[in-house]
Short mmCIF file of C-alpha atoms and ligand atoms in Angstrom, two decimals:
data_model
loop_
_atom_site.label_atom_id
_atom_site.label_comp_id
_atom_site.label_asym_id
_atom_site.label_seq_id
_atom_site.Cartn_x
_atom_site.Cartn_y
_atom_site.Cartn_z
CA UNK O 592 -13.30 15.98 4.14
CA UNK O 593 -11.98 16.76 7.41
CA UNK O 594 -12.62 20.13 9.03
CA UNK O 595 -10.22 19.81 11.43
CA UNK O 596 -6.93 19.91 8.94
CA UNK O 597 -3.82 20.90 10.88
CA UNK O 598 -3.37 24.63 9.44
CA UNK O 599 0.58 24.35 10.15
CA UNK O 600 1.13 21.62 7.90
CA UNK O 601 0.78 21.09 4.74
CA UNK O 602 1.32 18.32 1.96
CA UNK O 603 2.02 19.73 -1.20
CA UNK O 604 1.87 17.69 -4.69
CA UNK O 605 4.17 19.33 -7.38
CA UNK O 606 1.63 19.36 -10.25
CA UNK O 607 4.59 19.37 -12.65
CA UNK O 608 6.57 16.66 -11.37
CA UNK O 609 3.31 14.75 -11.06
CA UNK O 610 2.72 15.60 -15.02
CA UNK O 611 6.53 14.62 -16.13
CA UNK O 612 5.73 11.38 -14.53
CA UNK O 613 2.85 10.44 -15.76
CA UNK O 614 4.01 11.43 -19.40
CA UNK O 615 7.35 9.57 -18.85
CA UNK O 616 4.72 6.08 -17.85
CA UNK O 617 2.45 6.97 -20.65
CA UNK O 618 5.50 7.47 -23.41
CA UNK O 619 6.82 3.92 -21.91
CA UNK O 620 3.14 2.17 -22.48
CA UNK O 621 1.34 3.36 -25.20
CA UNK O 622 -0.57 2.20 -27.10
CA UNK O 623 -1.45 -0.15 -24.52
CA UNK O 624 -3.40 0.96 -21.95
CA UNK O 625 -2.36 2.83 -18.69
CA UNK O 626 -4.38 2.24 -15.82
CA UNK O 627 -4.26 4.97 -12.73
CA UNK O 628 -3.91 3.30 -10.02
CA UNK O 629 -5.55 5.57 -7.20
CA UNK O 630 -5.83 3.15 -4.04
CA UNK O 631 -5.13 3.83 -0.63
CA UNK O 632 -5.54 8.03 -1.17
CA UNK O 633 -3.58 8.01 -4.12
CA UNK O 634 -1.39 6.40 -1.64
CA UNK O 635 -1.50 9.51 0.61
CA UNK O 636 -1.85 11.54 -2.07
CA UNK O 637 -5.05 12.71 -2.38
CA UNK O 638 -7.56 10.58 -4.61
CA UNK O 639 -10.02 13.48 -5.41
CA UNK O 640 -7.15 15.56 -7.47
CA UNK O 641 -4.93 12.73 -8.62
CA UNK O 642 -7.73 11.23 -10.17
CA UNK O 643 -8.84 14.65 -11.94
CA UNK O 644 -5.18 15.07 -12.79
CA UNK O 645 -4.59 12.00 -14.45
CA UNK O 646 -8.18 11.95 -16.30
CA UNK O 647 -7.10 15.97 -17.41
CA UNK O 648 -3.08 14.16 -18.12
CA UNK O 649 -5.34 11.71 -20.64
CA UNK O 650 -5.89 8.71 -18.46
CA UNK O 651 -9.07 7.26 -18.81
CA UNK O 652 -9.36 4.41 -16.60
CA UNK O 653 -8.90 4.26 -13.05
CA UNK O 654 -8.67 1.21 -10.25
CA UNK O 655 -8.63 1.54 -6.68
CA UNK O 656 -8.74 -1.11 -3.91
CA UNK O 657 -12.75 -0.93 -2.59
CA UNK O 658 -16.00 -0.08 -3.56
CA UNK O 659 -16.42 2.87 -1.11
CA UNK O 660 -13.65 4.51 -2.79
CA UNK O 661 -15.00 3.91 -6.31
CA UNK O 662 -18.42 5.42 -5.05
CA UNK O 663 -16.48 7.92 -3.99
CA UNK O 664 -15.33 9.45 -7.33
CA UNK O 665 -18.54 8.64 -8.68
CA UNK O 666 -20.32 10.62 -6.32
CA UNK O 667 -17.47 13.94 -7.22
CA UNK O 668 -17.99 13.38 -10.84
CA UNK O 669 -15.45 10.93 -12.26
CA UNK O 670 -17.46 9.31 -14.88
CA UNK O 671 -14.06 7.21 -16.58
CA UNK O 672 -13.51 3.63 -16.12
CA UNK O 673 -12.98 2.31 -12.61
CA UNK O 674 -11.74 -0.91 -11.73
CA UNK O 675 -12.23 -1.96 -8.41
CA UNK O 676 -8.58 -4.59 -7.74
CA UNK O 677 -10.19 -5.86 -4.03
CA UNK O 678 -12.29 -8.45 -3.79
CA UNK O 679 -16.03 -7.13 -3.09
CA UNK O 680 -18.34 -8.79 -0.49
CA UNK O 681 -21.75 -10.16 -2.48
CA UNK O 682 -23.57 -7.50 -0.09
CA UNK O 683 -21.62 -4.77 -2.12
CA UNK O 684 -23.12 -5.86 -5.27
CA UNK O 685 -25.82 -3.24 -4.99
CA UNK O 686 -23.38 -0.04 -5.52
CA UNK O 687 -21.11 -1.91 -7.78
CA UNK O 688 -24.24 -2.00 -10.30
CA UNK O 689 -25.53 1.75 -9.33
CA UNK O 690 -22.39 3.39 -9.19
CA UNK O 691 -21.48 1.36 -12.65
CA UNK O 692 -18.08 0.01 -10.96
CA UNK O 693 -16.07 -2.35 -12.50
CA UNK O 694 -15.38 -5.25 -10.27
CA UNK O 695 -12.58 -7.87 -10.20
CA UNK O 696 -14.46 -11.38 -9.61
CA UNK O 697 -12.50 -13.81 -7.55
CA UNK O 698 -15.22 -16.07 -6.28
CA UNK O 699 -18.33 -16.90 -7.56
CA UNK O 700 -20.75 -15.72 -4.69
CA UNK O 701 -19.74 -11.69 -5.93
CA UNK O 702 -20.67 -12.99 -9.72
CA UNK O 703 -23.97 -13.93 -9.10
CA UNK O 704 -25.30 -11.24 -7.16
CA UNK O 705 -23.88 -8.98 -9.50
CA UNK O 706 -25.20 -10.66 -12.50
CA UNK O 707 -28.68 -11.02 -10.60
CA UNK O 708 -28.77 -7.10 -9.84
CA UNK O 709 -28.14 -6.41 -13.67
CA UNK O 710 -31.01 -8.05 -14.72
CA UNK O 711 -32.88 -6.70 -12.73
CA UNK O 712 -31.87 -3.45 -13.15
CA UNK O 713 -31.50 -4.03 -17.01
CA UNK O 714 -27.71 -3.54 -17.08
CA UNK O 715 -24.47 -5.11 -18.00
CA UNK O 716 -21.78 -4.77 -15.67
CA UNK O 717 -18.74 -5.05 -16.46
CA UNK O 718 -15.88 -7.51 -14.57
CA UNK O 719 -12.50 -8.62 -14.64
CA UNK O 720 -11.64 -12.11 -13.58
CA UNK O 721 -8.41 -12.46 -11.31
CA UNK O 722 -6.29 -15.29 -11.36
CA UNK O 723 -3.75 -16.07 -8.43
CA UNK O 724 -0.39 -17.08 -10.20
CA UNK O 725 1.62 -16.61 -6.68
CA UNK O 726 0.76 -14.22 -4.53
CA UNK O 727 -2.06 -15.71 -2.77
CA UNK O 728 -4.31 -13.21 -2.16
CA UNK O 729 -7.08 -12.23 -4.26
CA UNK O 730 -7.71 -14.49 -7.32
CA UNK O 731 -8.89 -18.12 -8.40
CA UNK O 732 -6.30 -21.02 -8.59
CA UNK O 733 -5.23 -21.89 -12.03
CA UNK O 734 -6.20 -25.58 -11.11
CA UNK O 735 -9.85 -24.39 -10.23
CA UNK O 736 -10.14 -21.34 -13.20
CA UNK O 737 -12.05 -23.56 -16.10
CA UNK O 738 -14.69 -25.22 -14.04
CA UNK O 739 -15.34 -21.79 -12.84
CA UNK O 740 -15.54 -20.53 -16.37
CA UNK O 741 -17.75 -23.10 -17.24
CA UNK O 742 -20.05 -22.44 -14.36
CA UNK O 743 -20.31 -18.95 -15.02
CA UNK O 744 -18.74 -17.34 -17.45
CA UNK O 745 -22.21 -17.43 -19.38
CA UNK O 746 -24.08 -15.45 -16.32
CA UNK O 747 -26.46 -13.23 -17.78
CA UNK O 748 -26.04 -9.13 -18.15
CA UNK O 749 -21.86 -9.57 -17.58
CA UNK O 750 -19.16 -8.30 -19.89
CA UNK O 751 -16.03 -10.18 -18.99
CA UNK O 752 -13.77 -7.20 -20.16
CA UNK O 753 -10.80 -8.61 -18.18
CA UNK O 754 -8.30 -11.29 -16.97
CA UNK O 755 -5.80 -10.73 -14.48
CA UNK O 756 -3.39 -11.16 -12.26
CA UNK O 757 -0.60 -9.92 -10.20
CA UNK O 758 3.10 -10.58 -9.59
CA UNK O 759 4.36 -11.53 -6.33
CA UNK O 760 8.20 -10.80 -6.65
CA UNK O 761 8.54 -8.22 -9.16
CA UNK O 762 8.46 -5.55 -6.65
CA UNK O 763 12.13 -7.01 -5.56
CA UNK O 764 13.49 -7.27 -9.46
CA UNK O 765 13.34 -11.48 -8.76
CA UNK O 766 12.55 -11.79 -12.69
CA UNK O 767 12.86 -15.82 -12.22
CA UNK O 768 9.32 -16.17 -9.98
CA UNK O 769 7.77 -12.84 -11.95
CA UNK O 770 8.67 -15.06 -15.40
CA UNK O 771 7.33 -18.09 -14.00
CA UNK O 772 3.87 -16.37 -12.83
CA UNK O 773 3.99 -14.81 -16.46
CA UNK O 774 4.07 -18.01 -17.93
CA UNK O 775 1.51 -19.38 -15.81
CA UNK O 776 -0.87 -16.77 -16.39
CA UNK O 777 -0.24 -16.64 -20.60
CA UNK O 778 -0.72 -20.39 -20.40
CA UNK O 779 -4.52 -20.36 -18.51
CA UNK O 780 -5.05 -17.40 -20.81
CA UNK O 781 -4.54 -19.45 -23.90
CA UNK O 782 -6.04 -22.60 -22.51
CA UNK O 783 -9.52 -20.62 -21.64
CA UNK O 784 -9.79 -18.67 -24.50
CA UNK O 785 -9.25 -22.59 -26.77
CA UNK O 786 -12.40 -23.32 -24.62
CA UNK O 787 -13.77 -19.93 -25.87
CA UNK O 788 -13.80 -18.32 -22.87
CA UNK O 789 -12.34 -15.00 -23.97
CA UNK O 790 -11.32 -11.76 -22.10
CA UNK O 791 -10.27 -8.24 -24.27
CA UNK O 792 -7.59 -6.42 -21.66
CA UNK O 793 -5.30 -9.12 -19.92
CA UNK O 794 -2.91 -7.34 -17.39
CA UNK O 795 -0.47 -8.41 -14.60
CA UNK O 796 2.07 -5.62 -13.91
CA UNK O 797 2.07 -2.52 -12.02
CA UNK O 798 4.98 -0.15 -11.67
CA UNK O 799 7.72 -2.52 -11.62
CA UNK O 800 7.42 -3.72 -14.96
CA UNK O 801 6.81 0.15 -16.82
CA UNK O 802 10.33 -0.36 -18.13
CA UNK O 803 9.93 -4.09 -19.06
CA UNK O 804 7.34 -3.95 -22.25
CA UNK O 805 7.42 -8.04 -22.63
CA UNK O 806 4.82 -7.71 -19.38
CA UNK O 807 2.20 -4.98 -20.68
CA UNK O 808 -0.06 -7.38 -22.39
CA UNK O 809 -2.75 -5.01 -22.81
CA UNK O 810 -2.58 -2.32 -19.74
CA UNK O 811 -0.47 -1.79 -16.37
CA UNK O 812 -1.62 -1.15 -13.40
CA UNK O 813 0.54 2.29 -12.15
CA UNK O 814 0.35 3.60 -8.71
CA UNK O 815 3.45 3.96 -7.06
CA UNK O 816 5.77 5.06 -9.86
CA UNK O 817 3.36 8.28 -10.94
CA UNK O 818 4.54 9.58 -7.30
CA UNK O 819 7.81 9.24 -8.12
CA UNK O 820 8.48 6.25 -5.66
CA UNK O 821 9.59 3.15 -8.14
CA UNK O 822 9.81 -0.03 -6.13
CA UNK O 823 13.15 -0.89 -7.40
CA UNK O 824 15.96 0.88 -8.13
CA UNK O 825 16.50 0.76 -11.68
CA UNK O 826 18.23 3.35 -13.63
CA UNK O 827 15.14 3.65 -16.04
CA UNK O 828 13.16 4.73 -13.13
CA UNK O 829 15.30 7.65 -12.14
CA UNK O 830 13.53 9.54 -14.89
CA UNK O 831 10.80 9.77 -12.27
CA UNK O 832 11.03 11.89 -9.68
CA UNK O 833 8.70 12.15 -6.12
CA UNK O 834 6.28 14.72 -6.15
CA UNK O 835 5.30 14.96 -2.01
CA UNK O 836 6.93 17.41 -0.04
CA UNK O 837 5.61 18.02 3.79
CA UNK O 838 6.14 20.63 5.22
CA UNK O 839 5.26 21.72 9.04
CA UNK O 840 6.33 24.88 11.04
CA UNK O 841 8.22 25.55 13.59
CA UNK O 842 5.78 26.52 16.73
CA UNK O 843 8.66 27.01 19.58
CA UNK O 844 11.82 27.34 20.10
CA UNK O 845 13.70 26.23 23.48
CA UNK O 846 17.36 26.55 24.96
CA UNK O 847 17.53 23.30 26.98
CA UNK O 848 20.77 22.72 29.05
CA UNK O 849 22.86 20.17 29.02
CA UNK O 850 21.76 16.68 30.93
CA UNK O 851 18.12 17.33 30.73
CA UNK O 852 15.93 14.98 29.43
CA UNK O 853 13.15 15.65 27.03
CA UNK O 854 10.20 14.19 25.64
CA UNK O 855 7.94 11.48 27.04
CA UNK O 856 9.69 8.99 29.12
CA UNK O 857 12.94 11.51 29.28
CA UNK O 858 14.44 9.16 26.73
CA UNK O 859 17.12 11.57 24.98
CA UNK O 860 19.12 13.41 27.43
CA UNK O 861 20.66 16.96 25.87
CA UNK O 862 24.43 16.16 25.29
CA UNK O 863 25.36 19.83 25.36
CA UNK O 864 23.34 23.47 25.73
CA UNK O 865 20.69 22.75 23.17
CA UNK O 866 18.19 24.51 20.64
CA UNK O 867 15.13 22.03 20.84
CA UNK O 868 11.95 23.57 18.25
CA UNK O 869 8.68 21.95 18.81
CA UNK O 870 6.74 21.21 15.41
CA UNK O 871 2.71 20.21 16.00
CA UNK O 872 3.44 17.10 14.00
CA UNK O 873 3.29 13.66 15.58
CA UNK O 874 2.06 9.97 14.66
CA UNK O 875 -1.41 10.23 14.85
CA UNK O 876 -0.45 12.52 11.65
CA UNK O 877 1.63 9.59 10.46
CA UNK O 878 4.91 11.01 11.80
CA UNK O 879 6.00 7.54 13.07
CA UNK O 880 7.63 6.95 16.64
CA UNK O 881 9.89 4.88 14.88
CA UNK O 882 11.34 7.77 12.86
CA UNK O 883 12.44 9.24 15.92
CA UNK O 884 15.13 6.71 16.15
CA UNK O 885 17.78 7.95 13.66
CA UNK O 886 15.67 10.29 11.92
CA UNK O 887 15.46 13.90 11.15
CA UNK O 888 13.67 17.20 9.44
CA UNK O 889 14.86 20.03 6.97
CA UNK O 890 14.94 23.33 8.63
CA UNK O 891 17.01 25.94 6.37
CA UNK O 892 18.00 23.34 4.01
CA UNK O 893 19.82 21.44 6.65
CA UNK O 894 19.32 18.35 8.53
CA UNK O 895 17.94 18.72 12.05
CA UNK O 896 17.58 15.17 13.98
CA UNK O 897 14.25 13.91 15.88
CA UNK O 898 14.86 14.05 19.53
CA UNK O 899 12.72 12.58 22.45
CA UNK O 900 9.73 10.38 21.31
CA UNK O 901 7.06 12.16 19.00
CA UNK O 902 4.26 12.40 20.71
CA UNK O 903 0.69 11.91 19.58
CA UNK O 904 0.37 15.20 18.16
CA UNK O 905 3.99 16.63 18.14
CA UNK O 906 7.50 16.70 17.82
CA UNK O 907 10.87 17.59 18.71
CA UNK O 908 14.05 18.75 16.73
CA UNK O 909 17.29 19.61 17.70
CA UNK O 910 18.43 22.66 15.90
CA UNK O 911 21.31 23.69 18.13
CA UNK O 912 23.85 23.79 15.14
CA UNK O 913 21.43 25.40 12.55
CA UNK O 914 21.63 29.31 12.43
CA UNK O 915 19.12 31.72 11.89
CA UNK O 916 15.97 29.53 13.14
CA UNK O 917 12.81 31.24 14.23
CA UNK O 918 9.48 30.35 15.13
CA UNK O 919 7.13 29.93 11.76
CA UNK O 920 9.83 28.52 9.87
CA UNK O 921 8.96 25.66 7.54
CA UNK O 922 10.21 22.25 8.56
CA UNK O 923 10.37 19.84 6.23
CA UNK O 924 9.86 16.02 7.14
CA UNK O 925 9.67 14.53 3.49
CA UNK O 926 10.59 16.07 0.34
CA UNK O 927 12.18 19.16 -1.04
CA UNK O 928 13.83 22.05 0.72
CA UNK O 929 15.80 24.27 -1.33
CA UNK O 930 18.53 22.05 -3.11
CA UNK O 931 17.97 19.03 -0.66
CA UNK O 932 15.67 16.80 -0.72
CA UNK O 933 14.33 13.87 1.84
CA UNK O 934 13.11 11.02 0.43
CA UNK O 935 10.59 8.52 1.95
CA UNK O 936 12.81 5.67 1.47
CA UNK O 937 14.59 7.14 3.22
CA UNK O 938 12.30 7.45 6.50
CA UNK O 939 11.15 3.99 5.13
CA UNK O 940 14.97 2.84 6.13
CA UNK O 941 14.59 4.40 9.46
CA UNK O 942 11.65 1.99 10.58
CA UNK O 943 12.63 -0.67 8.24
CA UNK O 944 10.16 -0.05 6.09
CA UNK O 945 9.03 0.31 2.72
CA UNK O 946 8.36 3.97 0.76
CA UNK O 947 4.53 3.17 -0.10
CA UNK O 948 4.37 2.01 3.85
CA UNK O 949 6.03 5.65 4.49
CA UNK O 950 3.67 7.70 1.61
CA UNK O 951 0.03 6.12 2.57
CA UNK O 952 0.23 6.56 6.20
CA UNK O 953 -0.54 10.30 6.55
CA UNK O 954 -3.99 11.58 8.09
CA UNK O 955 -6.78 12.82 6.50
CA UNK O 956 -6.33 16.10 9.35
CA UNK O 957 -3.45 17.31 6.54
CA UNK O 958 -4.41 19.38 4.36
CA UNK O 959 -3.15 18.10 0.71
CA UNK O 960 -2.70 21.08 -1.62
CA UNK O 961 -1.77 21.11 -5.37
CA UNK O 962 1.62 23.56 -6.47
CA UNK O 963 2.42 24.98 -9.71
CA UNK O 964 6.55 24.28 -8.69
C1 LIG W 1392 -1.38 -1.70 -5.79
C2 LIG W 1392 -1.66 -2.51 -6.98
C3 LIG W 1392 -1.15 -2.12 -8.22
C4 LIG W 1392 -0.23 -0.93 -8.40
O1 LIG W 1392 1.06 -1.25 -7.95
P1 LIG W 1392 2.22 -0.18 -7.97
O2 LIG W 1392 3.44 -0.95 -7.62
O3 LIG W 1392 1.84 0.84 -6.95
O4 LIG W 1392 2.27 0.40 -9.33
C5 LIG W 1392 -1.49 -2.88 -9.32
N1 LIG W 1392 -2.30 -3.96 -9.19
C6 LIG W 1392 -2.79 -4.36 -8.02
C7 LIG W 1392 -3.65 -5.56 -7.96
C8 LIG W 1392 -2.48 -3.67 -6.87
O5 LIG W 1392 -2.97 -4.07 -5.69
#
């Protein structure tokens, strides 16, 4: 980890928001299986104590998007279940077997390196197959799926302990082309296993579907709604409730007058006599240039707008009509203040945007830190 964190901001993870969540997706699923998904940083969340928070919250399996990151929790400890949802180059084959990752298999050239590597190493490795009912991406055609299976599904030392796929539309509640991937996917399920090609856990929907039991087959994949950001707005989902707040500092305070620009470029010019504070919190950070548009911050609870363009590094904030402000005092850019809170769909509006774009785009330089409140 990064020993240059930025000491004057922090992102703190309400540990138990984070555990009403997870126990709201877990009530919703069991007995079928909940699987943690912990791609991307726990998008921006931290992937070291998510992970130990779900496994302690009574998840046992875990996927994330690439074999680094699955070596990753190996290597601190995590011993559960991970599934690795990204499709693996053949040279990563080697630390899939060592690191006893399980891999999604999308092509065959993965398969039989993998399979190779377990004989030799006197192991069975255990893979999920994906099939691409839509969304193009990872995943074999269904027109292509049982000449694979006869080609391989036999390779030596491999479990096939999966089948899967994943929906397309369901992030935008379009139920007609989620229903006809469903469909598609149940009927090459059916069709392989007549041909006895069999798989245990078959699984196609994340989030979205938590509150829609006819898609948990055997497990969903959860990321996004266990931070509290549901990708549609449903009123089952407002049960869940977002568990980031960032919070930077005010280093400086400045009484500009009226008709000066500020910032790079001079872009804003003051309107009036204003109270600019500087906070050391800019886009290399993941404070977006775009947010500076029609965004703003929390500073006592009340809403100070982005002025100028953020800079690399910084910001600016006009505070003019917000009393009491002083230098050290805690800015918030997303999350709670007090009664308020700032929600990254809301700075996801701002840049047109989406709230996972907003969560997983912060640096590694801040410092994420667990809170009891
Ligand atoms: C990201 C991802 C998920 C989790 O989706 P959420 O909407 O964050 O719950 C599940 N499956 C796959 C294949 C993914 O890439």
């Amino acid at each position: 980890m990064s020993e240059l964190y930025f000491k004057t901001t922090q992102m703190r993870i309400s540990l138990p928001l984070l555990k009403q969540n997870i126990n709201i997706i877990k009530k919703e699923i069991e007995p079928k299986i909940l699987l943690g998904v912990v791609k991307a940083n726990a998008t921006g969340h931290d992937i070291l104590s998510i992970s130990n928070i779900l496994i302690d919250e009574g998840i046992n399996r875990l996927a994330v998007t690439t074999v680094e990151e699955g070596v990753f929790l190996r290597e601190k400890g995590i011993d559960v279940p991970i599934l690795v949802l990204g499709s693996a180059l053949p040279n990563q084959a080697k630390e899939i077997v060592n690191y006893n990752l399980t891999t999604t298999i999308s092509a065959e050239a993965l398969l039989s390196e993998v399979s190779k590597l377990a004989v030799q190493t006197n192991k069975t490795v255990s893979v999920h197959l994906k099939l691409d009912t839509g969304l193009h991406r990872y995943g074999i055609l269904p027109e292509d799926i049982i000449a694979f299976c006869e080609e391989w599904y036999y390779a030596p030392n491999i479990k096939w302990e999966g089948i899967y796929s994943h929906f397309s539309n369901a992030d935008i509640a379009d139920w007609y082309t989620t229903d006809e991937q469903f469909n598609t996917f149940n009927h090459v399920v059916n069709e392989l296993s007549a041909l006895g090609f069999t798989f245990q856990i078959k699984h196609i929907g994340g989030t979205a579907v938590v509150f829609r039991k006819k898609y948990h087959l055997d497990m969903v994949r959860v990321g996004i709604g266990l931070f509290g950001y549901p990708p549609i707005d449903d009123e089952n989902f407002k049960k869940l409730k977002p568990v980031l707040t960032i919070a930077s500092q005010i280093v400086q305070i400045k009484n500009i007058s009226k008709g000066t620009p500020i910032g790079y470029g001079g872009n804003y010019i003051t309107s009036r006599d204003e109270k600019i504070a500087l906070i050391p919190l800019g886009h290399s950070n993941g404070y977006k240039r775009g947010y500076a548009k029609e965004g703003y911050a929390l500073v006592n609870g009340k809403k100070a707008k982005i002025v100028g363009a953020i800079s690399l590094d910084q910001a600016l904030l006009n505070v003019t009509d917000i009393e009491d402000v002083s230098v050290g005092d805690e800015v918030v850019v997303l999350g709670y203040q007090g009664d308020q809170h700032l929600s990254a769909n809301e700075l996801a509006n701002w840049i047109d945007s989406s709230s996972d774009e907003v969560l997983g785009s912060w640096s590694d330089r801040l410092l994420r830190v667990i809170v009891d409140q």
